[in-house]
Amino acid sequence: MPITVKLPDGSQRELDSGATGLDLARSIGPRLADSALSVRVDGKNVDLKAPLPDGASVSIITGKDPESLEIVRHSSAHLLAQAVKRLFPEVKVGIGPTIEDGFYYDFLVEKFFTPEDVTAIETEMKAIAEENLPVICEELSRNSALARFGSMGEHLKVELVSDIPEGETITGYRQGDFFDLCRGPHVPETGKLKAFKLLHVAAAYWKGNEKNASMCRIYGTAFNTQKELTEHLKHLEEAKARDHRKLGRELGLFSFHPEAPASPFFHPKGAIIYNELINYMHEQYFLEGYQEIITPQVLDVSMWKTSGHYENFHESMYFTEAEEREFALKPMNCPGHCLVFASEWHSYRELPIRYADFGRLHRFERSGVSHGLTRVRTFCQDDAHIFCTPEQMKDEMAALLRFVQKVYGVFGFEEVRVALATRPEKRIGSDEIWTHSESALSEALKEAGYDFHINPGEGAFYGPKIEFQVMDALRRPWQLGTLQVDYSMPQRFGLKYVKPDNTEATPVMLHRAILGSLERFMGILIEHCGGAFPAWLAPVQAIILPITDRVHGYANELLMSAREHGFRVEVDSRNEKVNAKIRDAQIQKIPYMLVIGDREATENSVSVRHRRAGDQGVQPIEAFFGALENEIKQRLR
């Protein structure tokens, strides 16, 4: 019996019973069949060679479709595993998922792969691709899957099969002499994989659990065309040059030490940037009507039980004991702010009350996921909590959305993407409260004119949140600020305010951060500007470069005058040629170089050079100071 399928343009096509997506592509045209990678059947991507059901809505996926990258990268991960098994038969294979911009595969090895090994593996991958091996899906029973992988000596795959719930379909993919457990879909032949690159090797734990075996992870990436791959690799090189860990060392901003894992030590120059970020937010808080408070870092564990953190955030907290009492280092400021609010009587006339706190926070991050400044165990947030009436919540949200745009614009983050993260599985509060909170955030975003998408289940355990994501100079997305609605915590702490009719009510609590973790924000900012900070943030705003020893006295006079004006200025008095001094100042990304010789000393002037714009000519020193002061005051980029 023939079958009928519906095409994207609304037309229908009749095919023989058992026809596949490839048969459909061939019936449309040879060019489509040649470029086809997979097929979408009733909204689900399946293998090109899978039989099509009668009456299905079907579309052919080619390299022009965005979802094709997932298929190409997943197939490339299998290609990687096959190459490894050919070259190193004793290695045991783990898992090989796709990730953002690529894929990886974990291997259980006696000795980690060397760079030379990785080169050989990539060469073998190319050879397998050229063999154009058919990629065939096989459905297996649980017992046959266990027996098959057991006979292959792949005990990690046996463990994975054992974890699959009873009744769930088990599939594997065979290409030549290689067979792997996988749900698919995959490309129909290895020859479809034409543009891939292995990137680096890293250590990982089996299933991400540090109690399990240590695995050797090979990262790679793949694209549909060599041109796309070349552009991506160029992008990676630029990102590598901007890596905040690399620039942090080169510019003397911060360091890490094993004595305090995943905890940065900020050097004098890094501390300047850190403090300038805080100073900027101090100014903005004053303008926006926030009051700053300071709360303890260590609090009795009973408070964390009241707040819900003990039950829902326990694994990420640090605990200690003293005088037979259990305490915890604070991972968040919100419970402490509740105690401050509860310590005084409040009228509705006082609300909203906006408490801001730059207190240090501690959260346990596993060593495998810590990453420079962007994932640390100790950090400070530009954290604040707004206590308001339900009627005030809408205006407070609108004001915060304007505040966020203003702050991000100062740092050059012009494109801001927004998501609404909804109720997670593990949460406190009734479904009615969650529905109301999610609706309030959704309405606030709509009224502010934001396009946003939903992140299901990604909210905090105490409330849904708006997530602000910025795009950096390399078009990479970074999540920064958040806004959360919380009805539960004020109730748990018994917070009250007096209404106009003299009855008591519980305030709504809005949790918000704009920069987020200052450590993380600083890491992102370093990469965004490539370490070339604007003058108001730069650790050294100008450097004085004497041409001759005769003007060292004038150089010191300029230094003292600059400091009296509040500028961060240094003198390079080394016995080096001025071109070498300029080169070194450029490497240190100092905004201004002030070259002085006999003429400048006589005229009380400086020859100004900007790190990007180059020679700015000779200027009277007061004129330069005035221009620099204006640039800093306006926080120009």
XYZ file of C-alpha atoms in Angstrom:
637
model
C 0.000 0.000 0.000
C 1.389 3.440 -0.871
C 1.759 6.137 1.761
C 1.134 9.883 1.549
C 3.247 12.530 3.252
C 2.739 16.262 3.586
C 5.565 18.624 2.510
C 6.418 22.041 4.035
C 4.718 23.942 1.183
C 1.429 22.171 1.977
C 1.577 19.805 -0.991
C 1.342 16.044 -0.659
C 3.456 13.309 -2.181
C 2.630 9.631 -2.617
C 5.417 7.105 -1.964
C 5.760 3.336 -1.830
C 5.134 1.669 1.508
C 8.347 1.593 3.538
C 9.773 4.623 1.731
C 12.388 6.600 3.630
C 13.345 10.253 3.857
C 16.064 9.542 1.315
C 13.463 8.094 -1.080
C 11.413 11.255 -0.631
C 14.446 13.448 -1.340
C 15.230 11.433 -4.486
C 11.651 11.832 -5.688
C 11.993 15.607 -5.377
C 15.384 15.832 -7.088
C 18.950 14.476 -7.154
C 20.474 17.682 -5.733
C 18.270 17.480 -2.651
C 19.045 13.788 -2.209
C 22.763 14.502 -2.436
C 22.635 17.273 0.196
C 20.148 15.584 2.559
C 21.424 14.828 6.084
C 18.305 13.905 8.007
C 14.547 14.252 7.910
C 12.048 15.971 10.203
C 8.929 13.863 10.724
C 6.035 15.482 12.591
C 8.493 17.889 14.233
C 11.042 15.231 15.247
C 14.419 14.731 13.572
C 15.011 11.125 12.492
C 17.478 9.259 10.308
C 17.267 9.811 6.589
C 16.960 6.041 6.032
C 14.119 5.537 8.554
C 10.738 4.478 7.036
C 8.214 7.305 6.865
C 4.766 6.861 8.487
C 1.666 7.408 6.421
C 0.150 10.890 6.762
C 3.221 12.467 8.372
C 4.346 16.057 7.884
C 7.865 15.739 6.506
C 10.735 18.034 5.565
C 14.263 17.192 4.431
C 17.114 18.629 6.533
C 20.185 19.817 4.626
C 23.272 21.779 5.607
C 21.274 24.982 5.154
C 19.051 24.135 8.135
C 20.283 25.299 11.592
C 19.482 21.945 13.221
C 21.809 20.177 10.791
C 24.787 21.228 12.929
C 23.541 19.071 15.808
C 23.450 16.053 13.508
C 26.842 16.766 11.931
C 28.508 17.276 15.302
C 26.952 14.226 16.899
C 28.043 12.142 13.930
C 31.535 13.667 14.168
C 31.727 12.554 17.807
C 31.094 8.967 16.635
C 33.696 9.426 13.929
C 36.150 10.500 16.639
C 35.392 7.437 18.766
C 35.797 5.131 15.760
C 39.188 6.673 14.928
C 40.340 6.272 18.536
C 39.301 2.601 18.604
C 41.155 1.935 15.359
C 44.358 3.509 16.627
C 44.054 2.549 20.308
C 41.947 -0.657 20.527
C 42.555 -0.997 24.275
C 40.803 2.313 25.062
C 37.261 2.138 26.455
C 34.679 4.561 25.079
C 32.378 6.630 27.279
C 29.950 9.265 26.023
C 30.160 11.749 23.148
C 27.493 14.473 23.229
C 27.231 17.698 21.277
C 27.852 20.958 23.110
C 27.602 24.591 22.121
C 29.857 25.095 19.072
C 31.069 21.507 18.957
C 31.254 18.099 20.611
C 33.431 15.963 22.848
C 34.021 12.304 23.578
C 35.236 10.777 26.854
C 37.672 7.859 26.846
C 38.978 5.640 29.634
C 42.729 5.424 29.009
C 45.830 4.301 30.856
C 47.759 7.302 29.522
C 46.257 10.590 28.370
C 46.411 11.393 24.670
C 49.305 13.626 23.612
C 49.048 16.421 20.984
C 50.704 13.994 18.560
C 48.020 11.397 19.338
C 45.271 13.931 18.672
C 46.810 14.821 15.304
C 46.911 11.125 14.374
C 43.294 10.657 15.504
C 42.111 13.580 13.357
C 43.975 12.155 10.345
C 42.266 8.815 10.909
C 38.887 10.560 11.147
C 39.475 12.056 7.705
C 40.375 8.641 6.347
C 37.151 7.108 7.731
C 35.125 9.967 6.283
C 36.664 9.328 2.871
C 35.669 5.644 3.130
C 32.074 6.914 3.019
C 30.854 4.138 5.320
C 27.067 3.695 5.593
C 25.762 4.683 9.041
C 23.117 2.147 10.044
C 20.743 2.336 13.010
C 19.964 -0.916 14.839
C 17.233 -1.402 17.449
C 18.221 -3.688 20.322
C 16.562 -5.413 23.243
C 18.053 -4.718 26.660
C 19.573 -8.187 26.913
C 21.050 -8.116 23.429
C 22.515 -4.627 24.036
C 24.089 -5.779 27.309
C 25.464 -8.889 25.636
C 26.787 -7.023 22.625
C 28.672 -4.352 24.536
C 29.807 -6.942 27.075
C 31.343 -9.046 24.317
C 33.077 -5.929 23.002
C 34.629 -5.313 26.428
C 32.956 -1.902 26.651
C 31.934 -1.980 30.316
C 31.074 1.737 30.352
C 28.497 1.154 27.633
C 27.115 -1.790 29.611
C 26.664 0.592 32.538
C 24.866 3.113 30.303
C 22.531 0.434 28.929
C 21.757 -0.671 32.485
C 20.726 2.906 33.322
C 18.136 3.041 30.507
C 14.610 2.728 31.968
C 12.723 -0.512 31.323
C 10.587 -0.358 28.195
C 12.544 2.466 26.554
C 13.736 1.784 23.006
C 17.470 1.080 22.786
C 19.296 1.905 19.564
C 22.885 1.704 18.389
C 24.666 2.888 15.251
C 27.082 0.875 13.131
C 29.556 2.336 10.684
C 32.045 -0.137 9.326
C 33.747 -1.993 12.174
C 32.478 0.439 14.825
C 29.265 0.181 16.836
C 28.070 2.676 19.448
C 25.083 3.205 21.706
C 23.097 6.261 20.607
C 19.605 7.666 20.110
C 20.584 9.459 16.877
C 19.851 10.761 14.361
C 23.079 10.608 12.353
C 24.228 11.452 8.858
C 23.581 8.604 6.385
C 27.258 8.091 5.449
C 30.567 9.156 6.977
C 31.369 10.940 3.719
C 28.892 13.660 4.705
C 31.382 14.783 7.369
C 33.735 17.136 5.547
C 34.657 19.961 7.944
C 35.764 19.017 11.459
C 38.644 19.841 13.775
C 39.861 18.401 17.081
C 40.622 21.234 19.484
C 42.096 20.088 22.787
C 42.243 17.428 25.481
C 40.972 17.787 29.048
C 40.357 15.642 32.102
C 36.826 14.746 33.183
C 35.080 12.371 35.562
C 32.870 9.572 34.329
C 29.286 10.845 34.467
C 30.626 14.099 35.977
C 31.065 12.474 39.402
C 34.467 12.996 41.039
C 34.094 9.642 42.793
C 34.140 7.897 39.415
C 37.029 7.111 37.078
C 39.024 9.919 35.489
C 38.408 10.158 31.746
C 40.364 11.705 28.884
C 38.040 14.090 27.036
C 38.770 15.173 23.463
C 36.962 18.327 22.341
C 36.219 19.053 18.711
C 33.992 21.053 16.437
C 32.352 20.459 13.074
C 30.492 22.436 10.424
C 28.780 21.789 7.132
C 31.430 23.576 5.083
C 35.155 24.223 5.311
C 34.491 27.953 5.025
C 32.326 27.898 8.170
C 34.948 25.868 10.003
C 37.753 28.242 8.979
C 35.752 31.260 10.173
C 35.011 29.531 13.476
C 38.656 28.610 14.063
C 39.628 32.216 13.359
C 37.013 33.278 15.900
C 38.480 30.831 18.436
C 41.950 32.288 17.925
C 40.611 35.772 18.606
C 38.804 34.493 21.691
C 42.024 32.811 22.826
C 43.882 36.109 22.514
C 41.156 37.752 24.629
C 40.998 34.984 27.248
C 40.688 36.775 30.580
C 42.923 34.221 32.295
C 45.730 34.967 29.832
C 45.218 38.747 29.943
C 44.847 38.659 33.715
C 48.381 37.287 33.986
C 49.884 39.540 31.326
C 48.328 42.717 32.731
C 49.000 41.799 36.372
C 45.330 41.857 37.385
C 44.812 38.650 39.377
C 46.153 35.182 40.084
C 44.961 31.826 41.430
C 46.726 29.637 43.968
C 46.134 26.029 45.088
C 45.985 27.192 48.707
C 42.554 28.692 47.893
C 41.028 26.655 45.032
C 38.808 28.556 42.557
C 39.278 31.765 44.576
C 40.978 34.722 42.880
C 43.671 36.924 44.392
C 43.312 40.426 42.962
C 46.580 42.284 42.486
C 46.781 46.086 42.882
C 45.798 46.783 39.266
C 42.975 44.272 39.372
C 41.743 45.718 42.670
C 41.512 49.154 41.021
C 39.155 47.823 38.346
C 37.172 45.862 40.941
C 36.742 48.919 43.164
C 35.867 51.185 40.231
C 33.034 48.818 39.335
C 31.753 49.051 42.903
C 32.169 52.845 42.934
C 30.150 53.121 39.744
C 27.331 51.077 41.239
C 27.532 53.155 44.458
C 26.770 56.254 42.372
C 23.925 54.586 40.524
C 22.382 53.286 43.745
C 22.250 56.819 45.116
C 20.477 58.012 41.956
C 18.039 55.079 41.975
C 17.083 55.368 45.652
C 18.871 52.339 47.097
C 20.173 52.148 50.666
C 23.380 50.184 51.201
C 23.699 47.804 54.123
C 26.394 45.417 55.382
C 25.487 41.960 56.644
C 27.554 39.146 58.252
C 29.190 36.387 56.228
C 28.516 33.636 58.782
C 25.002 32.979 60.118
C 23.336 30.285 62.207
C 22.155 27.357 60.127
C 18.601 27.778 61.446
C 18.244 30.882 59.318
C 19.156 28.935 56.178
C 16.523 26.377 57.090
C 13.942 29.132 57.405
C 14.899 30.609 54.033
C 14.800 27.240 52.271
C 18.476 27.277 51.296
C 19.372 24.395 53.608
C 16.892 22.120 51.887
C 17.353 23.340 48.309
C 20.938 24.671 48.150
C 22.749 22.552 50.755
C 25.272 20.950 48.388
C 26.598 24.349 47.303
C 27.119 25.727 50.834
C 30.005 25.732 53.319
C 29.262 24.800 56.950
C 31.175 25.145 60.198
C 30.609 24.748 63.950
C 31.402 26.940 66.945
C 30.257 26.691 70.568
C 28.125 23.672 69.685
C 26.201 25.668 67.091
C 26.182 24.993 63.347
C 26.789 27.940 61.057
C 27.037 28.463 57.302
C 28.927 30.900 55.112
C 26.333 32.875 53.208
C 25.874 31.901 49.553
C 23.312 34.696 49.119
C 22.386 37.952 50.840
C 18.601 37.639 50.802
C 18.014 36.026 54.236
C 20.221 38.635 55.908
C 18.237 41.389 54.231
C 15.049 39.834 55.560
C 16.481 40.061 59.105
C 17.328 43.730 58.596
C 13.823 44.475 57.292
C 12.241 42.562 60.203
C 14.252 44.459 62.805
C 12.111 47.603 62.394
C 8.445 48.490 62.125
C 7.455 49.567 58.589
C 4.542 51.552 57.214
C 3.297 51.330 53.639
C 4.511 54.943 53.292
C 8.133 53.740 53.529
C 7.826 51.205 50.759
C 9.473 50.397 48.482
C 12.631 49.821 50.540
C 15.646 48.950 48.399
C 18.576 47.345 50.224
C 21.870 46.929 48.353
C 24.768 44.829 49.630
C 28.274 44.168 48.275
C 28.845 41.388 50.819
C 31.187 38.514 49.988
C 29.461 35.233 49.132
C 30.744 31.662 49.134
C 29.433 28.780 47.053
C 31.037 25.399 46.559
C 31.855 24.863 42.895
C 33.346 21.525 41.963
C 36.900 21.814 40.700
C 35.899 20.375 37.335
C 33.570 23.280 36.533
C 35.505 26.260 37.942
C 36.848 28.506 35.193
C 38.980 31.581 35.837
C 36.927 34.491 37.151
C 33.720 33.290 35.531
C 33.169 30.338 37.906
C 34.635 30.829 41.371
C 33.921 29.807 44.967
C 34.090 33.253 46.553
C 32.672 36.377 44.956
C 30.801 39.610 45.464
C 27.548 40.581 43.773
C 25.994 43.954 43.095
C 23.122 42.416 44.985
C 19.940 44.162 46.089
C 16.500 43.305 47.427
C 13.417 45.456 47.032
C 10.600 45.143 49.567
C 7.404 46.568 48.116
C 3.645 46.250 48.083
C 2.026 44.114 45.347
C 0.727 47.341 43.787
C 4.263 48.788 43.563
C 5.792 45.696 41.992
C 4.988 46.663 38.391
C 6.633 50.106 38.656
C 9.686 48.636 40.412
C 10.148 46.113 37.635
C 9.859 48.791 34.968
C 12.404 50.976 36.778
C 14.829 48.067 37.064
C 14.550 47.239 33.355
C 15.531 50.843 32.552
C 18.354 50.661 35.107
C 19.739 47.489 33.482
C 19.838 49.030 29.999
C 21.577 52.134 31.338
C 24.317 50.161 33.112
C 25.026 47.745 30.287
C 25.279 50.628 27.825
C 28.099 52.196 29.860
C 30.188 49.056 29.339
C 29.425 48.752 25.635
C 26.938 45.897 25.864
C 24.418 47.281 23.404
C 22.546 44.072 22.624
C 20.665 42.620 25.592
C 18.684 39.404 25.282
C 16.062 38.489 27.838
C 14.632 35.185 29.068
C 11.954 34.310 31.602
C 13.009 31.329 33.735
C 9.991 29.502 35.147
C 9.354 27.183 38.117
C 11.934 24.451 38.717
C 11.019 20.977 39.901
C 12.638 21.633 43.296
C 10.960 24.760 44.732
C 9.133 26.343 47.626
C 5.766 28.113 47.507
C 2.376 27.154 46.102
C 1.607 26.752 42.397
C -0.779 29.713 42.711
C 2.061 31.959 43.880
C 4.326 30.730 41.093
C 1.665 31.355 38.451
C 1.083 34.875 39.736
C 4.829 35.631 39.904
C 5.514 34.314 36.411
C 2.635 36.370 35.031
C 3.911 39.521 36.750
C 7.373 39.164 35.207
C 5.932 38.336 31.797
C 3.679 41.411 31.848
C 6.548 43.664 32.951
C 8.672 42.514 30.011
C 5.838 42.939 27.524
C 5.029 46.450 28.727
C 8.710 47.407 28.517
C 8.737 46.243 24.891
C 11.143 43.310 25.369
C 11.149 40.261 23.145
C 11.902 37.311 25.387
C 11.902 33.540 25.403
C 10.984 31.055 28.127
C 13.556 28.909 29.944
C 11.312 26.215 31.456
C 12.344 24.982 34.901
C 15.318 27.358 35.212
C 13.915 29.646 37.922
C 15.352 29.927 41.438
C 13.841 27.611 44.050
C 12.060 30.587 45.644
C 10.730 32.317 42.536
C 10.789 32.799 38.750
C 13.341 35.176 37.279
C 14.168 37.376 34.351
C 17.644 36.641 32.971
C 19.604 39.322 31.139
C 22.096 38.106 28.548
C 24.551 40.401 26.765
C 26.522 39.866 23.565
C 30.219 40.662 23.759
C 32.550 41.993 21.057
C 32.933 38.466 19.621
C 29.156 37.955 19.518
C 29.255 35.506 22.425
C 26.287 35.474 24.825
C 26.846 35.937 28.572
C 24.199 35.904 31.259
C 24.670 38.772 33.712
C 21.776 40.208 35.695
C 18.624 38.650 37.088
C 15.323 39.825 38.550
C 13.311 37.429 40.719
C 9.873 37.733 42.288
C 9.621 36.152 45.728
C 6.457 35.833 47.810
C 7.689 32.852 49.851
C 10.743 34.150 51.712
C 8.969 37.204 53.220
C 6.289 34.833 54.490
C 8.855 32.418 55.928
C 10.559 35.241 57.836
C 7.258 36.757 58.945
C 7.917 40.136 57.306
C 5.160 42.698 57.730
C 4.242 46.270 56.913
C 1.240 48.302 58.058
C -1.334 49.110 55.373
C -3.395 52.356 55.227
C -6.234 50.663 57.146
C -3.781 49.768 59.978
C -3.865 46.056 59.172
C -0.664 44.128 58.516
C 0.410 42.619 55.205
C 3.433 40.732 53.857
C 5.586 42.589 51.334
C 6.736 41.202 48.017
C 10.511 40.727 47.762
C 12.297 41.380 44.477
C 15.792 39.909 44.219
C 17.948 41.665 41.628
C 21.507 41.887 40.370
C 22.711 43.803 37.327
C 26.406 43.079 36.942
C 25.926 39.847 38.868
C 29.112 38.420 40.329
C 31.755 41.162 40.075
C 34.384 38.487 39.502
C 32.461 37.008 36.611
C 31.562 40.412 35.194
C 35.202 41.458 35.311
C 36.227 38.307 33.426
C 33.592 38.969 30.767
C 34.571 42.644 30.524
C 38.260 41.782 30.078
C 37.371 39.570 27.119
C 34.854 42.075 25.739
C 37.408 44.887 25.547
C 40.458 42.651 25.122
C 41.985 44.104 28.290
C 41.911 47.630 26.820
C 39.748 49.248 29.490
C 38.248 52.694 29.041
C 40.175 55.420 30.850
C 37.798 55.551 33.823
C 38.419 51.842 34.529
C 42.045 51.504 33.440
C 44.449 50.724 36.321
C 46.971 53.123 34.753
C 45.233 55.922 32.884
C 48.377 57.559 31.497
C 52.109 56.873 31.555
C 54.797 59.536 31.321
C 57.635 58.630 28.953
C 60.765 60.808 29.313
C 62.976 60.927 26.210
C 66.075 62.009 28.130
C 67.372 61.983 31.702
C 67.307 65.792 31.631
C 63.504 65.837 31.968
C 63.140 63.349 34.837
C 62.510 66.265 37.195
C 59.694 67.507 34.960
C 58.334 63.948 34.765
C 58.072 63.776 38.557
C 56.365 67.191 38.649
C 53.807 65.914 36.125
C 53.313 62.762 38.187
C 52.536 64.714 41.359
C 50.241 67.104 39.494
C 48.364 64.213 37.885
C 47.837 62.519 41.238
C 46.561 65.783 42.729
C 43.978 65.788 39.924
C 42.994 62.251 40.941
C 44.504 60.504 37.917
C 46.253 57.129 38.009
C 49.557 57.926 36.310
C 53.003 56.304 36.265
C 56.464 57.275 34.990
C 58.576 54.947 32.862
C 62.062 56.110 33.862
C 63.922 53.117 32.415
C 67.020 53.725 30.324
C 65.234 52.596 27.149
C 64.482 54.260 23.826
C 61.091 55.963 23.710
C 59.827 53.611 20.967
C 60.459 50.657 23.275
C 58.596 52.432 26.083
C 55.669 53.147 23.748
C 55.599 49.509 22.654
C 55.534 48.283 26.255
C 52.784 50.771 27.163
C 50.742 49.501 24.204
C 51.209 45.915 25.403
C 49.966 46.979 28.842
C 47.008 48.650 27.073
C 47.486 51.989 28.846
C 45.072 54.548 27.336
C 47.476 57.513 27.109
C 51.227 57.865 26.671
C 52.682 61.280 27.530
C 56.036 61.694 25.774
C 58.190 64.516 27.172
C 61.485 65.996 26.011
C 63.256 69.323 26.426
C 60.600 71.205 24.463
C 57.704 69.842 26.543
C 59.585 70.560 29.785
C 60.168 74.160 28.680
C 56.565 74.726 27.516
C 54.882 72.804 30.385
C 53.255 70.522 27.832
C 53.112 66.860 26.797
C 53.165 65.049 23.468
C 50.046 62.885 23.715
C 49.717 59.460 22.158
C 46.535 57.379 22.411
C 46.779 53.587 22.401
C 44.351 53.288 19.458
C 44.248 56.698 17.737
C 48.032 57.222 17.854
C 49.712 60.633 17.901
C 47.458 63.410 19.261
C 50.078 66.180 19.070
C 51.599 68.430 21.719
C 49.114 69.764 24.290
C 49.422 72.051 27.327
C 49.333 69.806 30.364
C 46.233 71.499 31.823
C 44.405 71.012 28.517
C 45.211 67.314 28.563
C 44.179 66.996 32.213
C 40.888 68.725 31.444
C 40.131 66.413 28.519
C 41.032 63.322 30.571
C 38.899 64.491 33.480
C 35.928 64.932 31.155
C 36.462 61.492 29.599
C 36.573 59.856 33.024
C 33.643 61.838 34.414
C 31.425 60.878 31.481
C 32.758 57.303 31.538
C 33.329 57.395 27.815
C 34.196 54.143 26.106
